């Protein structure tokens, strides 16, 4: 899976550079996020700008990351969801769970506040 | 057989083929001349149900052998779309699968819910030879 990352103001941003986040590649994202929290990072932002398609496994990997954040007293937020990807969060009520921001800039600002 | 399209596909039971199968669903949605709804939304939904059903078939297929195949048949007749996905595993009782508990954060358990939400009817049948997940949608 193609993931890029950068750190901005103590927030680790993971960019999912894939068109699809599905059962074929979601385990890699799950492991990458898990490792960040295990390594002591507290603030993780997953940016989904390039993701055009997400399935239940992709949603599950993000839920796992969210739970990992809680168990490590950290935060996991999301940014830049395409409209159809966002509708999957709404269908599964996960938009009530995740803090979702239109851009990485807005998300990073929110971590600071 | 006017207005009937039948696509009969067999692919290895590997997740790397999910994208290929999903794209076939998307292309079918975009070909529907008479469909009055949003074709891009339908394209996503068909991609999704095909992806979920194929993952399900991979999961429930028999022992993991490289030569195992998943068979998917998509039939479009007038305004009725039927997707059948076959597996030769143990099978499961689709009616015993609960809806997700939205108050509890589970990693898994949303696949069948999504299929049921996006399709008009869903059934899982088992005979002595194989199992079939059948999903239907009216496109009128």
PDB file of C-alpha atoms in Angstrom:
ATOM      1  CA  UNK A   1       0.000   0.000   0.000  1.00  0.00           C
ATOM      2  CA  UNK A   2       1.196   3.455  -0.835  1.00  0.00           C
ATOM      3  CA  UNK A   3       1.241   5.627   2.290  1.00  0.00           C
ATOM      4  CA  UNK A   4       3.030   8.943   2.712  1.00  0.00           C
ATOM      5  CA  UNK A   5       3.449  10.764   5.973  1.00  0.00           C
ATOM      6  CA  UNK A   6       4.613  14.048   7.407  1.00  0.00           C
ATOM      7  CA  UNK A   7       4.615  15.661  10.833  1.00  0.00           C
ATOM      8  CA  UNK A   8       3.127  19.103  11.313  1.00  0.00           C
ATOM      9  CA  UNK A   9       2.895  20.725  14.740  1.00  0.00           C
ATOM     10  CA  UNK A  10       3.157  17.404  16.548  1.00  0.00           C
ATOM     11  CA  UNK A  11       0.485  15.834  14.341  1.00  0.00           C
ATOM     12  CA  UNK A  12       1.472  12.853  12.199  1.00  0.00           C
ATOM     13  CA  UNK A  13      -0.430  13.040   8.924  1.00  0.00           C
ATOM     14  CA  UNK A  14      -0.805   9.817   6.962  1.00  0.00           C
ATOM     15  CA  UNK A  15      -1.785  10.310   3.351  1.00  0.00           C
ATOM     16  CA  UNK A  16      -3.441   7.229   1.866  1.00  0.00           C
ATOM     17  CA  UNK A  17      -2.153   7.404  -1.703  1.00  0.00           C
ATOM     18  CA  UNK A  18      -4.539   4.793  -3.053  1.00  0.00           C
ATOM     19  CA  UNK A  19      -7.704   5.008  -5.094  1.00  0.00           C
ATOM     20  CA  UNK A  20      -9.224   2.150  -3.109  1.00  0.00           C
ATOM     21  CA  UNK A  21      -9.111   1.382   0.611  1.00  0.00           C
ATOM     22  CA  UNK A  22     -10.495  -2.145   0.764  1.00  0.00           C
ATOM     23  CA  UNK A  23      -9.931  -5.670   2.057  1.00  0.00           C
ATOM     24  CA  UNK A  24      -6.839  -5.953  -0.136  1.00  0.00           C
ATOM     25  CA  UNK A  25      -4.848  -3.150   1.505  1.00  0.00           C
ATOM     26  CA  UNK A  26      -6.639  -1.967   4.660  1.00  0.00           C
ATOM     27  CA  UNK A  27      -4.612  -4.209   6.995  1.00  0.00           C
ATOM     28  CA  UNK A  28      -1.483  -2.249   6.071  1.00  0.00           C
ATOM     29  CA  UNK A  29      -3.101   1.026   7.062  1.00  0.00           C
ATOM     30  CA  UNK A  30      -4.315  -0.536  10.288  1.00  0.00           C
ATOM     31  CA  UNK A  31      -0.787  -1.720  11.149  1.00  0.00           C
ATOM     32  CA  UNK A  32       0.799   1.625  10.231  1.00  0.00           C
ATOM     33  CA  UNK A  33      -1.578   3.516  12.522  1.00  0.00           C
ATOM     34  CA  UNK A  34      -1.142   0.973  15.297  1.00  0.00           C
ATOM     35  CA  UNK A  35       2.642   1.362  15.117  1.00  0.00           C
ATOM     36  CA  UNK A  36       2.432   5.145  15.449  1.00  0.00           C
ATOM     37  CA  UNK A  37       0.482   4.907  18.707  1.00  0.00           C
ATOM     38  CA  UNK A  38       2.738   2.129  19.995  1.00  0.00           C
ATOM     39  CA  UNK A  39       5.714   4.371  19.260  1.00  0.00           C
ATOM     40  CA  UNK A  40       4.208   7.030  21.509  1.00  0.00           C
ATOM     41  CA  UNK A  41       2.659   9.380  18.949  1.00  0.00           C
ATOM     42  CA  UNK A  42      -0.484  11.010  20.303  1.00  0.00           C
ATOM     43  CA  UNK A  43      -2.018  12.886  17.372  1.00  0.00           C
ATOM     44  CA  UNK A  44      -2.649  11.075  14.099  1.00  0.00           C
ATOM     45  CA  UNK A  45      -4.519  12.430  11.103  1.00  0.00           C
ATOM     46  CA  UNK A  46      -5.488  10.142   8.226  1.00  0.00           C
ATOM     47  CA  UNK A  47      -5.982  12.075   4.997  1.00  0.00           C
ATOM     48  CA  UNK A  48      -8.199  10.344   2.440  1.00  0.00           C
ATOM     49  CA  UNK A  49      -8.029  12.884  -0.384  1.00  0.00           C
ATOM     50  CA  UNK A  50      -6.947  10.322  -2.976  1.00  0.00           C
ATOM     51  CA  UNK A  51      -9.343   7.596  -1.820  1.00  0.00           C
ATOM     52  CA  UNK A  52     -12.265   7.300  -4.197  1.00  0.00           C
ATOM     53  CA  UNK A  53     -13.594   4.014  -2.793  1.00  0.00           C
ATOM     54  CA  UNK A  54     -13.817   2.535   0.703  1.00  0.00           C
ATOM     55  CA  UNK A  55     -15.383  -0.787   1.739  1.00  0.00           C
ATOM     56  CA  UNK A  56     -16.302  -2.234   5.143  1.00  0.00           C
ATOM     57  CA  UNK A  57     -12.713  -3.426   5.684  1.00  0.00           C
ATOM     58  CA  UNK A  58     -11.382   0.065   5.057  1.00  0.00           C
ATOM     59  CA  UNK A  59     -13.899   1.496   7.516  1.00  0.00           C
ATOM     60  CA  UNK A  60     -12.917  -1.268   9.948  1.00  0.00           C
ATOM     61  CA  UNK A  61      -9.215  -0.372   9.705  1.00  0.00           C
ATOM     62  CA  UNK A  62     -10.031   3.243  10.603  1.00  0.00           C
ATOM     63  CA  UNK A  63     -12.267   2.140  13.481  1.00  0.00           C
ATOM     64  CA  UNK A  64      -9.403  -0.013  14.740  1.00  0.00           C
ATOM     65  CA  UNK A  65      -7.103   3.018  14.527  1.00  0.00           C
ATOM     66  CA  UNK A  66      -9.612   5.116  16.451  1.00  0.00           C
ATOM     67  CA  UNK A  67      -9.823   2.503  19.222  1.00  0.00           C
ATOM     68  CA  UNK A  68      -6.047   2.283  19.287  1.00  0.00           C
ATOM     69  CA  UNK A  69      -5.889   6.035  19.757  1.00  0.00           C
ATOM     70  CA  UNK A  70      -8.252   5.870  22.726  1.00  0.00           C
ATOM     71  CA  UNK A  71      -6.320   3.059  24.384  1.00  0.00           C
ATOM     72  CA  UNK A  72      -3.091   5.094  24.069  1.00  0.00           C
ATOM     73  CA  UNK A  73      -4.712   8.362  25.255  1.00  0.00           C
ATOM     74  CA  UNK A  74      -4.242   9.723  21.736  1.00  0.00           C
ATOM     75  CA  UNK A  75      -6.395  11.151  18.971  1.00  0.00           C
ATOM     76  CA  UNK A  76      -7.179   9.983  15.463  1.00  0.00           C
ATOM     77  CA  UNK A  77      -8.992  12.295  13.068  1.00  0.00           C
ATOM     78  CA  UNK A  78      -9.780  12.233   9.365  1.00  0.00           C
ATOM     79  CA  UNK A  79      -9.551  14.778   6.587  1.00  0.00           C
ATOM     80  CA  UNK A  80     -10.363  15.402   2.911  1.00  0.00           C
ATOM     81  CA  UNK A  81     -13.053  12.776   2.339  1.00  0.00           C
ATOM     82  CA  UNK A  82     -14.498  12.538  -1.149  1.00  0.00           C
ATOM     83  CA  UNK A  83     -18.301  12.753  -1.150  1.00  0.00           C
ATOM     84  CA  UNK A  84     -19.013   9.080  -1.844  1.00  0.00           C
ATOM     85  CA  UNK A  85     -16.496   7.981   0.772  1.00  0.00           C
ATOM     86  CA  UNK A  86     -18.150  10.323   3.255  1.00  0.00           C
ATOM     87  CA  UNK A  87     -21.536   8.813   2.446  1.00  0.00           C
ATOM     88  CA  UNK A  88     -20.211   5.411   3.574  1.00  0.00           C
ATOM     89  CA  UNK A  89     -19.377   6.909   6.973  1.00  0.00           C
ATOM     90  CA  UNK A  90     -22.907   8.278   7.144  1.00  0.00           C
ATOM     91  CA  UNK A  91     -24.501   4.992   6.101  1.00  0.00           C
ATOM     92  CA  UNK A  92     -22.648   3.153   8.860  1.00  0.00           C
ATOM     93  CA  UNK A  93     -23.138   6.043  11.377  1.00  0.00           C
ATOM     94  CA  UNK A  94     -19.360   6.367  11.710  1.00  0.00           C
ATOM     95  CA  UNK A  95     -19.564  10.092  10.973  1.00  0.00           C
ATOM     96  CA  UNK A  96     -20.759  10.386  14.573  1.00  0.00           C
ATOM     97  CA  UNK A  97     -17.604   8.682  15.806  1.00  0.00           C
ATOM     98  CA  UNK A  98     -14.858  10.347  13.786  1.00  0.00           C
ATOM     99  CA  UNK A  99     -13.963  14.006  13.686  1.00  0.00           C
ATOM    100  CA  UNK A 100     -13.830  14.712   9.960  1.00  0.00           C
ATOM    101  CA  UNK A 101     -12.300  17.872   8.489  1.00  0.00           C
ATOM    102  CA  UNK A 102     -12.417  19.268   4.950  1.00  0.00           C
ATOM    103  CA  UNK A 103      -8.620  19.748   4.806  1.00  0.00           C
ATOM    104  CA  UNK A 104      -5.427  18.793   6.633  1.00  0.00           C
ATOM    105  CA  UNK A 105      -4.918  22.454   7.599  1.00  0.00           C
ATOM    106  CA  UNK A 106      -8.245  22.621   9.414  1.00  0.00           C
ATOM    107  CA  UNK A 107      -7.646  19.246  11.061  1.00  0.00           C
ATOM    108  CA  UNK A 108      -4.160  20.190  12.286  1.00  0.00           C
ATOM    109  CA  UNK A 109      -5.549  23.458  13.708  1.00  0.00           C
ATOM    110  CA  UNK A 110      -8.215  21.470  15.526  1.00  0.00           C
ATOM    111  CA  UNK A 111      -5.590  19.240  17.163  1.00  0.00           C
ATOM    112  CA  UNK A 112      -3.944  22.379  18.584  1.00  0.00           C
ATOM    113  CA  UNK A 113      -7.114  23.897  19.989  1.00  0.00           C
TER     114      UNK A 113
ATOM    115  CA  UNK B   1     -32.803 -11.868 -25.262  1.00  0.00           C
ATOM    116  CA  UNK B   2     -33.156  -8.210 -26.087  1.00  0.00           C
ATOM    117  CA  UNK B   3     -31.787  -5.849 -23.448  1.00  0.00           C
ATOM    118  CA  UNK B   4     -30.171  -8.650 -21.530  1.00  0.00           C
ATOM    119  CA  UNK B   5     -26.563  -8.531 -20.482  1.00  0.00           C
ATOM    120  CA  UNK B   6     -24.972 -11.433 -18.668  1.00  0.00           C
ATOM    121  CA  UNK B   7     -21.420 -11.263 -17.407  1.00  0.00           C
ATOM    122  CA  UNK B   8     -20.043 -14.543 -16.078  1.00  0.00           C
ATOM    123  CA  UNK B   9     -16.640 -14.153 -14.441  1.00  0.00           C
ATOM    124  CA  UNK B  10     -14.273 -16.480 -12.647  1.00  0.00           C
ATOM    125  CA  UNK B  11     -11.315 -15.019 -10.816  1.00  0.00           C
ATOM    126  CA  UNK B  12      -8.810 -16.474  -8.348  1.00  0.00           C
ATOM    127  CA  UNK B  13     -10.045 -16.087  -4.765  1.00  0.00           C
ATOM    128  CA  UNK B  14      -7.580 -13.342  -3.989  1.00  0.00           C
ATOM    129  CA  UNK B  15      -8.292  -9.833  -2.770  1.00  0.00           C
ATOM    130  CA  UNK B  16      -6.089  -8.327  -5.495  1.00  0.00           C
ATOM    131  CA  UNK B  17      -8.963  -8.949  -7.925  1.00  0.00           C
ATOM    132  CA  UNK B  18     -11.513  -6.940  -5.901  1.00  0.00           C
ATOM    133  CA  UNK B  19     -10.736  -3.811  -7.874  1.00  0.00           C
ATOM    134  CA  UNK B  20     -11.253  -5.572 -11.213  1.00  0.00           C
ATOM    135  CA  UNK B  21     -14.629  -6.982 -10.159  1.00  0.00           C
ATOM    136  CA  UNK B  22     -15.729  -3.677  -8.655  1.00  0.00           C
ATOM    137  CA  UNK B  23     -14.880  -1.820 -11.844  1.00  0.00           C
ATOM    138  CA  UNK B  24     -17.060  -4.158 -13.903  1.00  0.00           C
ATOM    139  CA  UNK B  25     -19.982  -3.142 -11.653  1.00  0.00           C
ATOM    140  CA  UNK B  26     -19.135   0.522 -12.173  1.00  0.00           C
ATOM    141  CA  UNK B  27     -18.989   0.133 -15.940  1.00  0.00           C
ATOM    142  CA  UNK B  28     -22.368  -1.603 -16.000  1.00  0.00           C
ATOM    143  CA  UNK B  29     -23.938   1.259 -14.015  1.00  0.00           C
ATOM    144  CA  UNK B  30     -22.540   3.816 -16.466  1.00  0.00           C
ATOM    145  CA  UNK B  31     -23.949   1.876 -19.440  1.00  0.00           C
ATOM    146  CA  UNK B  32     -27.549   2.069 -18.212  1.00  0.00           C
ATOM    147  CA  UNK B  33     -29.219   4.358 -20.705  1.00  0.00           C
ATOM    148  CA  UNK B  34     -32.630   4.467 -19.085  1.00  0.00           C
ATOM    149  CA  UNK B  35     -31.550   4.762 -15.456  1.00  0.00           C
ATOM    150  CA  UNK B  36     -32.932   7.998 -14.077  1.00  0.00           C
ATOM    151  CA  UNK B  37     -30.957   8.117 -10.810  1.00  0.00           C
ATOM    152  CA  UNK B  38     -27.393   9.249 -10.243  1.00  0.00           C
ATOM    153  CA  UNK B  39     -25.243   6.823 -12.222  1.00  0.00           C
ATOM    154  CA  UNK B  40     -22.090   7.675 -10.292  1.00  0.00           C
ATOM    155  CA  UNK B  41     -23.781   6.832  -6.992  1.00  0.00           C
ATOM    156  CA  UNK B  42     -25.094   3.588  -8.481  1.00  0.00           C
ATOM    157  CA  UNK B  43     -21.611   2.836  -9.852  1.00  0.00           C
ATOM    158  CA  UNK B  44     -20.149   3.178  -6.339  1.00  0.00           C
ATOM    159  CA  UNK B  45     -22.885   1.029  -4.839  1.00  0.00           C
ATOM    160  CA  UNK B  46     -22.404  -1.788  -7.369  1.00  0.00           C
ATOM    161  CA  UNK B  47     -18.642  -1.602  -6.878  1.00  0.00           C
ATOM    162  CA  UNK B  48     -19.209  -1.862  -3.134  1.00  0.00           C
ATOM    163  CA  UNK B  49     -21.659  -4.778  -3.107  1.00  0.00           C
ATOM    164  CA  UNK B  50     -19.456  -6.717  -5.538  1.00  0.00           C
ATOM    165  CA  UNK B  51     -16.411  -6.027  -3.376  1.00  0.00           C
ATOM    166  CA  UNK B  52     -18.188  -7.038  -0.171  1.00  0.00           C
ATOM    167  CA  UNK B  53     -19.678 -10.171  -1.739  1.00  0.00           C
ATOM    168  CA  UNK B  54     -16.360 -11.275  -3.185  1.00  0.00           C
ATOM    169  CA  UNK B  55     -14.563 -10.755   0.148  1.00  0.00           C
ATOM    170  CA  UNK B  56     -17.304 -12.818   1.695  1.00  0.00           C
ATOM    171  CA  UNK B  57     -16.804 -15.592  -0.859  1.00  0.00           C
ATOM    172  CA  UNK B  58     -13.030 -15.556  -0.312  1.00  0.00           C
ATOM    173  CA  UNK B  59     -13.592 -15.763   3.434  1.00  0.00           C
ATOM    174  CA  UNK B  60     -16.057 -18.609   3.162  1.00  0.00           C
ATOM    175  CA  UNK B  61     -14.335 -20.500   0.382  1.00  0.00           C
ATOM    176  CA  UNK B  62     -12.875 -23.876   1.112  1.00  0.00           C
ATOM    177  CA  UNK B  63      -9.236 -24.423   2.045  1.00  0.00           C
ATOM    178  CA  UNK B  64      -6.957 -21.748   0.668  1.00  0.00           C
ATOM    179  CA  UNK B  65      -5.661 -23.244  -2.527  1.00  0.00           C
ATOM    180  CA  UNK B  66      -4.134 -21.012  -5.153  1.00  0.00           C
ATOM    181  CA  UNK B  67      -6.223 -22.465  -7.946  1.00  0.00           C
ATOM    182  CA  UNK B  68      -9.529 -21.774  -6.212  1.00  0.00           C
ATOM    183  CA  UNK B  69     -11.847 -19.506  -8.149  1.00  0.00           C
ATOM    184  CA  UNK B  70     -14.695 -17.230  -7.203  1.00  0.00           C
ATOM    185  CA  UNK B  71     -17.517 -17.169  -9.736  1.00  0.00           C
ATOM    186  CA  UNK B  72     -19.592 -14.039 -10.142  1.00  0.00           C
ATOM    187  CA  UNK B  73     -22.548 -13.734 -12.497  1.00  0.00           C
ATOM    188  CA  UNK B  74     -24.087 -10.330 -13.174  1.00  0.00           C
ATOM    189  CA  UNK B  75     -27.371 -10.323 -15.080  1.00  0.00           C
ATOM    190  CA  UNK B  76     -29.087  -7.218 -16.337  1.00  0.00           C
ATOM    191  CA  UNK B  77     -32.512  -7.775 -17.821  1.00  0.00           C
ATOM    192  CA  UNK B  78     -34.611  -4.699 -18.566  1.00  0.00           C
ATOM    193  CA  UNK B  79     -34.581  -2.841 -15.236  1.00  0.00           C
ATOM    194  CA  UNK B  80     -33.597  -5.744 -12.999  1.00  0.00           C
ATOM    195  CA  UNK B  81     -30.030  -6.291 -11.936  1.00  0.00           C
ATOM    196  CA  UNK B  82     -29.062  -9.571 -10.281  1.00  0.00           C
ATOM    197  CA  UNK B  83     -25.626 -10.369  -8.923  1.00  0.00           C
ATOM    198  CA  UNK B  84     -24.825 -13.929  -7.908  1.00  0.00           C
ATOM    199  CA  UNK B  85     -21.604 -14.809  -6.138  1.00  0.00           C
ATOM    200  CA  UNK B  86     -20.726 -18.466  -5.610  1.00  0.00           C
ATOM    201  CA  UNK B  87     -18.466 -20.136  -3.083  1.00  0.00           C
ATOM    202  CA  UNK B  88     -17.865 -23.753  -2.182  1.00  0.00           C
ATOM    203  CA  UNK B  89     -17.153 -23.309   1.512  1.00  0.00           C
ATOM    204  CA  UNK B  90     -19.102 -24.223   4.633  1.00  0.00           C
ATOM    205  CA  UNK B  91     -21.726 -21.559   4.074  1.00  0.00           C
ATOM    206  CA  UNK B  92     -23.424 -19.466   6.724  1.00  0.00           C
ATOM    207  CA  UNK B  93     -26.877 -18.381   7.799  1.00  0.00           C
ATOM    208  CA  UNK B  94     -27.321 -14.880   6.451  1.00  0.00           C
ATOM    209  CA  UNK B  95     -30.408 -14.351   8.580  1.00  0.00           C
ATOM    210  CA  UNK B  96     -28.383 -15.006  11.724  1.00  0.00           C
ATOM    211  CA  UNK B  97     -26.073 -12.085  11.001  1.00  0.00           C
ATOM    212  CA  UNK B  98     -27.225  -9.167  13.137  1.00  0.00           C
ATOM    213  CA  UNK B  99     -27.249  -5.563  12.014  1.00  0.00           C
ATOM    214  CA  UNK B 100     -24.254  -3.675  13.365  1.00  0.00           C
ATOM    215  CA  UNK B 101     -24.677  -2.291  16.847  1.00  0.00           C
ATOM    216  CA  UNK B 102     -24.128   1.384  16.131  1.00  0.00           C
ATOM    217  CA  UNK B 103     -23.404   2.119  19.788  1.00  0.00           C
ATOM    218  CA  UNK B 104     -20.467  -0.286  19.870  1.00  0.00           C
ATOM    219  CA  UNK B 105     -17.359   0.303  17.839  1.00  0.00           C
ATOM    220  CA  UNK B 106     -16.599  -2.994  16.164  1.00  0.00           C
ATOM    221  CA  UNK B 107     -13.841  -3.359  13.565  1.00  0.00           C
ATOM    222  CA  UNK B 108     -15.919  -5.788  11.543  1.00  0.00           C
ATOM    223  CA  UNK B 109     -19.496  -6.698  10.718  1.00  0.00           C
ATOM    224  CA  UNK B 110     -20.586  -3.994   8.285  1.00  0.00           C
ATOM    225  CA  UNK B 111     -20.278  -5.876   4.989  1.00  0.00           C
ATOM    226  CA  UNK B 112     -23.613  -7.704   4.906  1.00  0.00           C
ATOM    227  CA  UNK B 113     -25.294  -4.600   6.372  1.00  0.00           C
ATOM    228  CA  UNK B 114     -24.026  -2.518   3.456  1.00  0.00           C
ATOM    229  CA  UNK B 115     -25.179  -5.101   0.908  1.00  0.00           C
ATOM    230  CA  UNK B 116     -28.622  -5.262   2.518  1.00  0.00           C
ATOM    231  CA  UNK B 117     -28.887  -1.486   2.648  1.00  0.00           C
ATOM    232  CA  UNK B 118     -27.910  -0.920  -0.970  1.00  0.00           C
ATOM    233  CA  UNK B 119     -29.755  -3.813  -2.647  1.00  0.00           C
ATOM    234  CA  UNK B 120     -33.488  -4.577  -2.747  1.00  0.00           C
ATOM    235  CA  UNK B 121     -33.198  -8.242  -1.858  1.00  0.00           C
ATOM    236  CA  UNK B 122     -30.412 -10.443  -0.577  1.00  0.00           C
ATOM    237  CA  UNK B 123     -30.453 -14.210  -0.132  1.00  0.00           C
ATOM    238  CA  UNK B 124     -27.832 -16.835   0.576  1.00  0.00           C
ATOM    239  CA  UNK B 125     -28.567 -20.340  -0.580  1.00  0.00           C
ATOM    240  CA  UNK B 126     -26.693 -23.532  -0.030  1.00  0.00           C
ATOM    241  CA  UNK B 127     -26.899 -26.752  -1.970  1.00  0.00           C
ATOM    242  CA  UNK B 128     -24.712 -29.819  -1.833  1.00  0.00           C
ATOM    243  CA  UNK B 129     -22.223 -28.452  -4.323  1.00  0.00           C
ATOM    244  CA  UNK B 130     -21.884 -24.759  -3.606  1.00  0.00           C
ATOM    245  CA  UNK B 131     -23.310 -21.670  -1.950  1.00  0.00           C
ATOM    246  CA  UNK B 132     -24.730 -18.654  -3.672  1.00  0.00           C
ATOM    247  CA  UNK B 133     -25.192 -15.104  -2.454  1.00  0.00           C
ATOM    248  CA  UNK B 134     -27.889 -13.533  -4.607  1.00  0.00           C
ATOM    249  CA  UNK B 135     -28.446  -9.779  -4.623  1.00  0.00           C
ATOM    250  CA  UNK B 136     -31.124  -8.026  -6.634  1.00  0.00           C
ATOM    251  CA  UNK B 137     -31.829  -4.425  -7.432  1.00  0.00           C
ATOM    252  CA  UNK B 138     -34.567  -2.707  -9.398  1.00  0.00           C
ATOM    253  CA  UNK B 139     -33.150   0.002 -11.585  1.00  0.00           C
ATOM    254  CA  UNK B 140     -36.344   1.682 -12.674  1.00  0.00           C
TER     255      UNK B 140
END
